[in-house]
Coordinates of C-alpha atoms and ligand atoms in Angstrom, one line a residue:
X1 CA 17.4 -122.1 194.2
X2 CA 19.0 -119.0 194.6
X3 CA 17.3 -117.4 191.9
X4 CA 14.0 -117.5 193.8
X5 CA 15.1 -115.2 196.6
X6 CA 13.4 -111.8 196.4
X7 CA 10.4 -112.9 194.5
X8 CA 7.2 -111.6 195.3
X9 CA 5.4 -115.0 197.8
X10 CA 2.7 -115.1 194.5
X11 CA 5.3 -116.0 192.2
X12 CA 6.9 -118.4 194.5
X13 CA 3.7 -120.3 195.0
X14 CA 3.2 -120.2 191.1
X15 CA 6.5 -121.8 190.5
X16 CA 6.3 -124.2 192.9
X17 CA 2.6 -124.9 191.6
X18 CA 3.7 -125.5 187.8
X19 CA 6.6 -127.4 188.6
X20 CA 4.9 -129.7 191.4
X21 CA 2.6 -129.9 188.9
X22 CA 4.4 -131.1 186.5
X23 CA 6.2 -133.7 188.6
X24 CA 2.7 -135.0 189.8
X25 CA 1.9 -135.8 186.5
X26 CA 4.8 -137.6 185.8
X27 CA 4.4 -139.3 189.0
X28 CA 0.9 -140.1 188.7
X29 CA 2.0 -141.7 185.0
X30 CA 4.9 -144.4 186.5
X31 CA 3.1 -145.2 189.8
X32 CA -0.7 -145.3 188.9
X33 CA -1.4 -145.4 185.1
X34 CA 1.0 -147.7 184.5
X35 CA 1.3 -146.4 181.0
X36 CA 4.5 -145.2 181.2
X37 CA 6.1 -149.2 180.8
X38 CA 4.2 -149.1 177.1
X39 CA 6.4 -146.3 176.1
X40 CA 8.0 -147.2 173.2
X41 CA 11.3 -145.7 174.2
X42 CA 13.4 -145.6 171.6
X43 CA 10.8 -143.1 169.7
X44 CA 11.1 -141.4 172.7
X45 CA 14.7 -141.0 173.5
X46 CA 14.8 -139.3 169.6
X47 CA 12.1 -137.4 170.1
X48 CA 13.6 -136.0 173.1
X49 CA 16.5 -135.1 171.6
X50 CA 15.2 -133.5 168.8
X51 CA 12.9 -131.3 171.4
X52 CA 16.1 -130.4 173.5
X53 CA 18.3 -129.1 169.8
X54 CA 14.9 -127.2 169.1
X55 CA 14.7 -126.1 172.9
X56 CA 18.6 -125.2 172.0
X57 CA 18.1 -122.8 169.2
X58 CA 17.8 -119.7 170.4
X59 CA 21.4 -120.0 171.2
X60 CA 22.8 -122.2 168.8
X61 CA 21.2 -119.9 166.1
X62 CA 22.0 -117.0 168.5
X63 CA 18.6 -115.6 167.9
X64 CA 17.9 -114.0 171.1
X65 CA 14.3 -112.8 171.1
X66 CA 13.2 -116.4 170.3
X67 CA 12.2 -117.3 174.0
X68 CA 9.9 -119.4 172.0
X69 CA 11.3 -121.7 169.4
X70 CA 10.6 -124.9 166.7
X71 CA 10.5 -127.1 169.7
X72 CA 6.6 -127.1 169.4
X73 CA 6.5 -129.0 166.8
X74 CA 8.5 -131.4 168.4
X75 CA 6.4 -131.8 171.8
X76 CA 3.4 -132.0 169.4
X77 CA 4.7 -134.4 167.2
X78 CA 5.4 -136.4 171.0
X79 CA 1.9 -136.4 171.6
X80 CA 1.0 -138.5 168.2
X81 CA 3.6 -140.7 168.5
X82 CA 4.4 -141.4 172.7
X83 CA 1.3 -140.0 174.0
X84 CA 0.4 -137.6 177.2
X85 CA 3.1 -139.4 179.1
X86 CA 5.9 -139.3 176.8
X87 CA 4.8 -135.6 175.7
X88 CA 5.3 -134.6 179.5
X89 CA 8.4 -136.7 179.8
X90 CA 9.9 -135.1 176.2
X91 CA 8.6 -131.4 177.6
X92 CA 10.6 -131.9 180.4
X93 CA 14.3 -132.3 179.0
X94 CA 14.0 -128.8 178.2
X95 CA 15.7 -128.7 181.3
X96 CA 18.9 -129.4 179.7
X97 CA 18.5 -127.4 177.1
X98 CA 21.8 -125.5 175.9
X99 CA 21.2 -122.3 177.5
X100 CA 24.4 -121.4 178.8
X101 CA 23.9 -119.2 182.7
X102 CA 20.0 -120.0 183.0
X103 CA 19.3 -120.3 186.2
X104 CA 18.2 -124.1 187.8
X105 CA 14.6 -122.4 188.9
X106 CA 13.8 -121.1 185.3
X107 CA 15.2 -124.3 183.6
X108 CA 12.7 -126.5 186.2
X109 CA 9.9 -124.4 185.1
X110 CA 10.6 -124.3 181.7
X111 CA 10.4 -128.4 181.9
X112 CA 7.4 -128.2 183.6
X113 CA 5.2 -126.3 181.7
X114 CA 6.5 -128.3 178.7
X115 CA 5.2 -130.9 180.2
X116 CA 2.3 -129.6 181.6
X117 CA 1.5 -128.3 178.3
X118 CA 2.5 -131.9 176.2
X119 CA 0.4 -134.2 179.0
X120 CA -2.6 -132.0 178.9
X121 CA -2.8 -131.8 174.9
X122 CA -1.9 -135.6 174.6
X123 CA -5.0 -136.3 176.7
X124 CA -7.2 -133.2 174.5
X125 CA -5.6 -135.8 171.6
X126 CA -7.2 -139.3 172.9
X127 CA -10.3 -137.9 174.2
X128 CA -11.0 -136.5 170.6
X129 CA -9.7 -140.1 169.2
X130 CA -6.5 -140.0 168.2
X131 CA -4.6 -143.0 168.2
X132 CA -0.9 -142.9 169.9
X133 CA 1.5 -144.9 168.6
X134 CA 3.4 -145.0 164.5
X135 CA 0.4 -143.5 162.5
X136 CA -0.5 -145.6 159.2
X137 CA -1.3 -143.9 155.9
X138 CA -4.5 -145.2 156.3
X139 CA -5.0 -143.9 159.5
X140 CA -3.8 -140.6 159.2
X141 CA -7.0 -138.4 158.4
X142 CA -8.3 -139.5 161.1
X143 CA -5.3 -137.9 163.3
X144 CA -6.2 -134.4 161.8
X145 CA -9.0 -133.5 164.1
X146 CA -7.2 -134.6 167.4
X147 CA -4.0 -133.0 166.2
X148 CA -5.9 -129.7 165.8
X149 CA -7.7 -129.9 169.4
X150 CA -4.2 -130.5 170.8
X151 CA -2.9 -128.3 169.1
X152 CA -5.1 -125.3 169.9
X153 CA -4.8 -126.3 173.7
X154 CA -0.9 -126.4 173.3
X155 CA -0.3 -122.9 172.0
X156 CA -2.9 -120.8 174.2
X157 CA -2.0 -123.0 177.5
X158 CA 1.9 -122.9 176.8
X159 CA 1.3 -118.9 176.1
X160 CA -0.2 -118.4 179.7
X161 CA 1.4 -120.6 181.8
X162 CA 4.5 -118.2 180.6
X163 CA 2.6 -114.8 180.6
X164 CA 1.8 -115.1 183.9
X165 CA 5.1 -116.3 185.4
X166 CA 6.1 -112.4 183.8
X167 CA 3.5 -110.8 185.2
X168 CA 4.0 -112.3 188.3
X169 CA 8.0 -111.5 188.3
X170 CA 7.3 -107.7 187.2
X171 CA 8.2 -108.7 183.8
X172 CA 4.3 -107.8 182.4
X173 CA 5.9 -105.1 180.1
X174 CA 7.6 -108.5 178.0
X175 CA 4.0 -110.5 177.5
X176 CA 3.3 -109.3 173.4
X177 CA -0.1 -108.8 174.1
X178 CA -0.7 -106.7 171.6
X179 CA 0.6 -109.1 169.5
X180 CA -0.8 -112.0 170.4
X181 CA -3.4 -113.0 167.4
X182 CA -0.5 -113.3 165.4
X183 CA 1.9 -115.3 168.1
X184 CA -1.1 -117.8 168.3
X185 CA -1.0 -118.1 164.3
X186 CA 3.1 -118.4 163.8
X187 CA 2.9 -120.9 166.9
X188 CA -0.2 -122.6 165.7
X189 CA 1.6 -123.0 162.3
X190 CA 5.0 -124.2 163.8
X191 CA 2.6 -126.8 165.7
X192 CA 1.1 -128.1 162.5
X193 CA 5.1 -129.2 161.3
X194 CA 4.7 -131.7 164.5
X195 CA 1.7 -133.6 162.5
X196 CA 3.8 -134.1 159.3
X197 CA 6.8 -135.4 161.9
X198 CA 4.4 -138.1 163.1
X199 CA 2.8 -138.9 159.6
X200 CA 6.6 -138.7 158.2
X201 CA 8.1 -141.2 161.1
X202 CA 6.0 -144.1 159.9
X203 CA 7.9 -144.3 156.3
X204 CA 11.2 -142.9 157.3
X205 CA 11.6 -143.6 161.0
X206 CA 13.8 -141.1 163.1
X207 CA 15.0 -139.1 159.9
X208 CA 11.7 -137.3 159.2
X209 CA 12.2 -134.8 161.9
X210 CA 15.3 -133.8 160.0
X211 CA 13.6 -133.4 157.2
X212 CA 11.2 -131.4 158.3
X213 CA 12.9 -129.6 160.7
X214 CA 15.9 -128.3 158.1
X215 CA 14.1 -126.0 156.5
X216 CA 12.4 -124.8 159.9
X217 CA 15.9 -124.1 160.5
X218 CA 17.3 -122.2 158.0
X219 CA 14.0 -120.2 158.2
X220 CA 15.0 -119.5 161.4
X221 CA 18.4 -118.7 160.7
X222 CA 17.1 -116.4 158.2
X223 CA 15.0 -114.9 160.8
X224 CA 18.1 -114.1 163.2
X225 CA 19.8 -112.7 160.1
X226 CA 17.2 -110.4 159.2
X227 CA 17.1 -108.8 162.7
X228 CA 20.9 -108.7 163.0
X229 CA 20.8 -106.7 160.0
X230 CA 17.8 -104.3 161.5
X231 CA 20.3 -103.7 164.8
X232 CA 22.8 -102.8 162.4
X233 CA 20.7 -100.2 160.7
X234 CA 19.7 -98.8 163.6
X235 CA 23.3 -98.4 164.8
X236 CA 24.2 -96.2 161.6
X237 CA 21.2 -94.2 162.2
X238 CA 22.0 -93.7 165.9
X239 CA 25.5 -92.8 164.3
X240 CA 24.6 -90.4 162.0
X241 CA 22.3 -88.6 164.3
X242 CA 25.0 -89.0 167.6
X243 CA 27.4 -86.2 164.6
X244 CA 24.3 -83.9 164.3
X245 CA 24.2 -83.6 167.8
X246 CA 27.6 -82.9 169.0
X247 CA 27.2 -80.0 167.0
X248 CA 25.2 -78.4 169.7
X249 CA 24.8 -79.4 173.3
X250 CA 21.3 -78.3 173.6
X251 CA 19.8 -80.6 171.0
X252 CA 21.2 -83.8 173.0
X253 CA 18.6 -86.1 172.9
X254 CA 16.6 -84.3 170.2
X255 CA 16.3 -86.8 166.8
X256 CA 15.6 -89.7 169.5
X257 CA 12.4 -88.2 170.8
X258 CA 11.3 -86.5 167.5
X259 CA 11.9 -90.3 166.2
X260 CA 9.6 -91.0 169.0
X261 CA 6.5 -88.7 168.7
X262 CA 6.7 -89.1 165.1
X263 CA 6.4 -92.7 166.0
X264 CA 3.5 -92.3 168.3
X265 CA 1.4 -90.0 165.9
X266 CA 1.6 -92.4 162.8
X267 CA 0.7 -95.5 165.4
X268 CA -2.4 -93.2 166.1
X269 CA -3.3 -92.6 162.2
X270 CA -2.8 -96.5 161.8
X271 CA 0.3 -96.6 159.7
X272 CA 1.6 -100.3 159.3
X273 CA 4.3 -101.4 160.9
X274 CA 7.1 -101.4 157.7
X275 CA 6.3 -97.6 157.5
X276 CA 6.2 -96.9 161.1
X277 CA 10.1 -98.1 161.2
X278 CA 10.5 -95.7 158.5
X279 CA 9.2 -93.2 159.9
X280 CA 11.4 -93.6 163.2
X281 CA 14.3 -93.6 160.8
X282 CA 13.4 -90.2 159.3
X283 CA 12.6 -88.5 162.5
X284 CA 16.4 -89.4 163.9
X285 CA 17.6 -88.3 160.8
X286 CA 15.3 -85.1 160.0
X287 CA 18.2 -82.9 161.0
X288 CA 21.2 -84.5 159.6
X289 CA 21.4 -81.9 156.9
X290 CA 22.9 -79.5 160.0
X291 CA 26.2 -81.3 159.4
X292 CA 26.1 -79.5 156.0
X293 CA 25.3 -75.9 158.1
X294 CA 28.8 -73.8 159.3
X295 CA 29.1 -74.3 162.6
X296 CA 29.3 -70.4 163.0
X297 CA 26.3 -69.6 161.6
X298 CA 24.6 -72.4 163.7
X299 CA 26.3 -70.7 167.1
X300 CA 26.1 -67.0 165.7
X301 CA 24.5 -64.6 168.3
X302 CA 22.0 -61.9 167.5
X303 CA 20.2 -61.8 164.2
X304 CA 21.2 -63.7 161.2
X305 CA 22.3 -62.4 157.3
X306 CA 20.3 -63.2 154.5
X307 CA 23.1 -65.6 153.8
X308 CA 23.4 -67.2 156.8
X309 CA 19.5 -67.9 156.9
X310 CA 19.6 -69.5 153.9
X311 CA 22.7 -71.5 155.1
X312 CA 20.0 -72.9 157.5
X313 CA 17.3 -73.3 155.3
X314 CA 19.3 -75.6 153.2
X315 CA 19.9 -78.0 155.6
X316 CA 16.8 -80.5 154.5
X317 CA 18.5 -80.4 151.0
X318 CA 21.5 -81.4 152.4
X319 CA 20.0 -83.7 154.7
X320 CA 18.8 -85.6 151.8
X321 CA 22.2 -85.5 149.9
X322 CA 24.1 -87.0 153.0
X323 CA 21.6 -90.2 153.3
X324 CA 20.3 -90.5 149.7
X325 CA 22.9 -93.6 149.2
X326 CA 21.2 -95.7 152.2
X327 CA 18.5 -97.2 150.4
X328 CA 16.4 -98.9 153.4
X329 CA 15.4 -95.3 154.3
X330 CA 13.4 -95.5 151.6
X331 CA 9.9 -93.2 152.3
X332 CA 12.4 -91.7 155.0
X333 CA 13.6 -89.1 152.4
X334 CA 10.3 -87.2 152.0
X335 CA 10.2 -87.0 155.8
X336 CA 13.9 -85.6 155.8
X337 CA 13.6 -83.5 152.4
X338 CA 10.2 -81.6 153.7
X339 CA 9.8 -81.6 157.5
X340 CA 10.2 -77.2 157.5
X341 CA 7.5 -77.0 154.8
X342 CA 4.1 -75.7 156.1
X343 CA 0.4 -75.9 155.4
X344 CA -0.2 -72.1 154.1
X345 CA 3.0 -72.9 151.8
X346 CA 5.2 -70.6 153.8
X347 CA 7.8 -73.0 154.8
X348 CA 10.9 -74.4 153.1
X349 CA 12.8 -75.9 151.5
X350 CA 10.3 -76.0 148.4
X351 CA 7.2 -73.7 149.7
X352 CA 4.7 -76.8 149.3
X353 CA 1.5 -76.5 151.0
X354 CA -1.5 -78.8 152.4
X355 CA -1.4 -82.6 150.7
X356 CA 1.5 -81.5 148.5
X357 CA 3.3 -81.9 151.6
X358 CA 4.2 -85.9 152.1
X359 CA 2.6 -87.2 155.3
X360 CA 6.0 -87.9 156.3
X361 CA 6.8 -84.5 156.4
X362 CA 3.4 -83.1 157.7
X363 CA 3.9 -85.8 160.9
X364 CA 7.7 -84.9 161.8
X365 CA 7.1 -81.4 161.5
X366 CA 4.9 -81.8 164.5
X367 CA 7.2 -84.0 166.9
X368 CA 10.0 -81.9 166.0
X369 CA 8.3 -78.3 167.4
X370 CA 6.7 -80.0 170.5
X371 CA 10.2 -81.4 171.4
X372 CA 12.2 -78.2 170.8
X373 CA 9.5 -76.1 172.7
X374 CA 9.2 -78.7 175.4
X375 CA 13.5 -78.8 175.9
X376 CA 15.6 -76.3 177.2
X377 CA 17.6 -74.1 174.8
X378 CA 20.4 -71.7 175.6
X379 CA 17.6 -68.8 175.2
X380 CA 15.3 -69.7 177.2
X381 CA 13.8 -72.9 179.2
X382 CA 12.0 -75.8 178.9
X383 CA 8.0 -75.2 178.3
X384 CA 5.7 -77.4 179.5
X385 CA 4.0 -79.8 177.8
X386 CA 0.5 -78.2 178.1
X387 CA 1.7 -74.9 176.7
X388 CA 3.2 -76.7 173.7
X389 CA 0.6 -78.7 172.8
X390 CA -1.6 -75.3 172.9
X391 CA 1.1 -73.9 170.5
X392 CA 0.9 -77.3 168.3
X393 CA -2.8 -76.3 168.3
X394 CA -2.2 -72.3 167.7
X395 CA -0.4 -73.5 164.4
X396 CA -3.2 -76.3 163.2
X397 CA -4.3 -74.9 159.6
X398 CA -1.3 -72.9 159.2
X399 CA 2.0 -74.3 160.3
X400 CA 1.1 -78.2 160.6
X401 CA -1.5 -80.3 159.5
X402 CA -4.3 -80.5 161.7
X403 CA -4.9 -84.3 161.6
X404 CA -1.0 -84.6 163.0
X405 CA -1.7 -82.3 165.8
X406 CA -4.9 -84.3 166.8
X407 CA -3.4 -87.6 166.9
X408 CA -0.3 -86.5 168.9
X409 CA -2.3 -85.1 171.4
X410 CA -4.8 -87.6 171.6
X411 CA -1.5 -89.9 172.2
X412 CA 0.4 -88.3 174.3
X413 CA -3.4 -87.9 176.6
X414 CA -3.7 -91.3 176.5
X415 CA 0.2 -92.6 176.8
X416 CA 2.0 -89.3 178.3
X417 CA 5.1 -87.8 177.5
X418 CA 8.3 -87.5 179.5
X419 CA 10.4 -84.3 178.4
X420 CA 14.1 -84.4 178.5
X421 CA 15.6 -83.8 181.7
X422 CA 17.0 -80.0 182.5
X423 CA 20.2 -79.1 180.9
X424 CA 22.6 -78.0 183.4
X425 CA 24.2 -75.0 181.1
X426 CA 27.9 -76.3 180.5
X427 CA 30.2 -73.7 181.3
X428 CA 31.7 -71.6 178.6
X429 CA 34.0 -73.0 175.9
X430 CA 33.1 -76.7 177.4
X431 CA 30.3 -78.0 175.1
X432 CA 29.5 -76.3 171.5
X433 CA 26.2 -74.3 171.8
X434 CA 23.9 -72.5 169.1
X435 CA 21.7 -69.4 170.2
X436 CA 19.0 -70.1 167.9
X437 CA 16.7 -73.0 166.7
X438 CA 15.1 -73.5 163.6
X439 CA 12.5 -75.8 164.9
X440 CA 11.1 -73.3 167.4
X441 CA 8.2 -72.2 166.4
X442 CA 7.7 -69.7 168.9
X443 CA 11.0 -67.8 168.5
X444 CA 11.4 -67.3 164.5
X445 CA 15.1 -66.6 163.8
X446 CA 15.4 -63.5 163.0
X447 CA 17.1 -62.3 160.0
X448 CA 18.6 -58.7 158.5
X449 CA 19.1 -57.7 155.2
X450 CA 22.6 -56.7 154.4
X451 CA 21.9 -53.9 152.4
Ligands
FE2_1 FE1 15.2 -79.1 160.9

């Protein structure tokens, strides 16, 4: 019980509370209702094991995020076919389940509010009628209704009992709220596969879980597969831009936080979620076109040549030639190819202005000034937020588009912004350093004609 040393007294009490509880119950079931010698036990003993492979998943599959897993439709399928008691008592083996250094404490509560969870719908499942036991073909409409109720109690009740335990261990920041409508419906759906295990187990015993579980499975599996593949994206974009910024010291940091506040601006215009990824993805990569710039004329001091300015202005062209050949960027190359263009058509690399601009573009163009002006460069230092965002502003109409500058504002108001910490200058020769930056809007590079 180690692991319940240096909990807050709240979340000790709460533990205790769900796992007393669930022994109660349990209790209550062998010594008082009597119920528990009807069992029939050899449904039971399967059906346990099937809930403790689900239970297993996440690290059989080696699907971490899936705290969660196909074991609903197991306990649910319980609660048809053993009742409240032998939901409870199948809930609770996901104390064995095969997770390999979880701690006794968490294990316990796990099996408790399994059981907790199975008991409580089992009963939501008789009041409404349902009949425990093998259900007959016959019989099985008239499962569907009681199913449901047990169902909608399982889901929400399971779903709280865990949220709280985080919000009571200082874990709040991991409780999806803000996903939860569609938890409840993937959940809800995953519970519904426990009805065809029940209606399934009265024609081919034991084996229907198999054969409904399989392709729950490989669904799964998919699942795991799919994210792996996201993580390994994200690690060639965190590549690509970790080269852009060993070319200068000063930008450390840089195509992360522009990836950020482009981020938080197309939350706040209500992009959906497959562009907002892609719009992270561009805002890493907006500069990656620098690793097509000299290095000189990225660390030259004093004013630039024609030449050299046009070296710089390139760099979204050749930004766009280094990542064309990774297709999941996708929308990302608009962002990239366009985020120096302005609204009055003065920018580069193509002079568009207004809606010719992509919204891409028009949003990264935004992040990227408010994090150059708001990090310290060799030339000057930091500038705080408030004097940026009246710069962002200064520049509405001209430089960026209005809308953009609104909805960063209004997010950062509402969620706050935490600028890069102060660079400690590195001391000469020790770190590569330019002297200018193209993304400041308030210090234009300057240029001089060579003739
Ligand atoms: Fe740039």
């Amino acid at each position: 019980m180690a692991a319940l040393r240096g909990l807050p007294w709240f979340a000790k009490v709460y533990l205790v509370a769900v796992i007393g509880a669930a022994f109660a119950l349990l209790g209550y079931s062998v010594a008082v209702s009597g119920r528990l010698e009807q069992l029939d036990w050899s449904n039971l003993l399967v059906l346990a094991l099937l809930f403790l492979v689900c239970e297993s998943v996440p690290t059989l599959l080696n699907v971490k995020q899936a705290a969660v897993s196909v074991s609903f439709s197991a306990a649910l399928a319980a609660v048809v076919l053993v009742g409240p008691e032998g939901a409870a008592l199948v809930g609770m083996t996901a104390v064995f389940s095969v997770r390999p250094g979880l701690p006794l404490v968490k294990r316990l509560f796990n099996g408790a509010q399994f059981a907790v969870c199975g008991y409580v719908a089992g009963k939501v499942y008789e009041w409404l009628g349902g009949g425990v036991g093998l259900p007959t073909i016959a019989g099985f409409d008239d499962l569907i209704v009681p199913f449901t109720g047990a169902a909608a109690v399982f889901v929400p009740l399971n779903f709280i009992l865990i949220a709280l335990v985080l919000v009571l261990t200082g874990q709040a920041d991991q409780v999806p709220l803000r996903g939860v409508a569609q938890f409840m419906v993937s959940y809800l759906g995953y519970a519904t596969f426990g009805l065809l295990i029940a209606g399934l187990w009265a024609t081919v015993s034991s084996i229907s879980a198999v054969l409904v579980l399989l392709p729950l499975f490989v669904a799964r599996w998919a699942f795991g597969q799919y994210n792996a593949q996201q993580r390994s994206y994200d690690a060639t974009i965190a590549a690509l831009c970790q080269a852009v910024e060993t070319k200068d010291y000063y930008t450390r940091g840089h195509c992360t936080r522009v990836s950020l506040a482009s981020g938080m601006i197309a939350h706040e215009i209500g992009m959906g979620s497959e562009r907002l990824r892609a719009i992270r993805y561009a805002g890493m990569l907006h500069d990656v076109g620098k690793l097509g710039v000299p290095t000189k004329v990225l660390q030259k001091d004093g004013p630039l040549t024609e030449e050299e300015f046009a070296a710089i202005q390139l760099h979204p062209m050749r930004g766009l030639e280094i990542v064309r050949g990774i297709d999941f960027l996708d929308e990302a190359f608009a962002g990239i190819m366009h985020h120096h263009e302005r609204q009055d058509g003065k920018g580069y690399p193509m002079g568009l202005a207004g809606d010719e601009i992509p919204e891409f573009a028009r949003i990264i163009a935004v992040a990227d000034a408010f994090d150059s002006m708001t990090s310290d460069r060799s030339y000057r230092g930091a500038r705080p937020v408030e004097v940026a965002m009246a710069e962002l502003r200064k520049g509405a109409g001209t430089q960026f588009d209005p809308v953009m500058v609104v909805a960063f504002i209004k997010a950062v108001d509402r969620d706050g912004w935490e600028p890069p910490r102060k660079v400690i200058t590195p001391p000469a020769g020790a770190a590569e350093t330019t002297t200018k930056d193209h993304d400041d809007p308030t210090m234009p590079i300057q240029v001089v004609s060579e003739r």
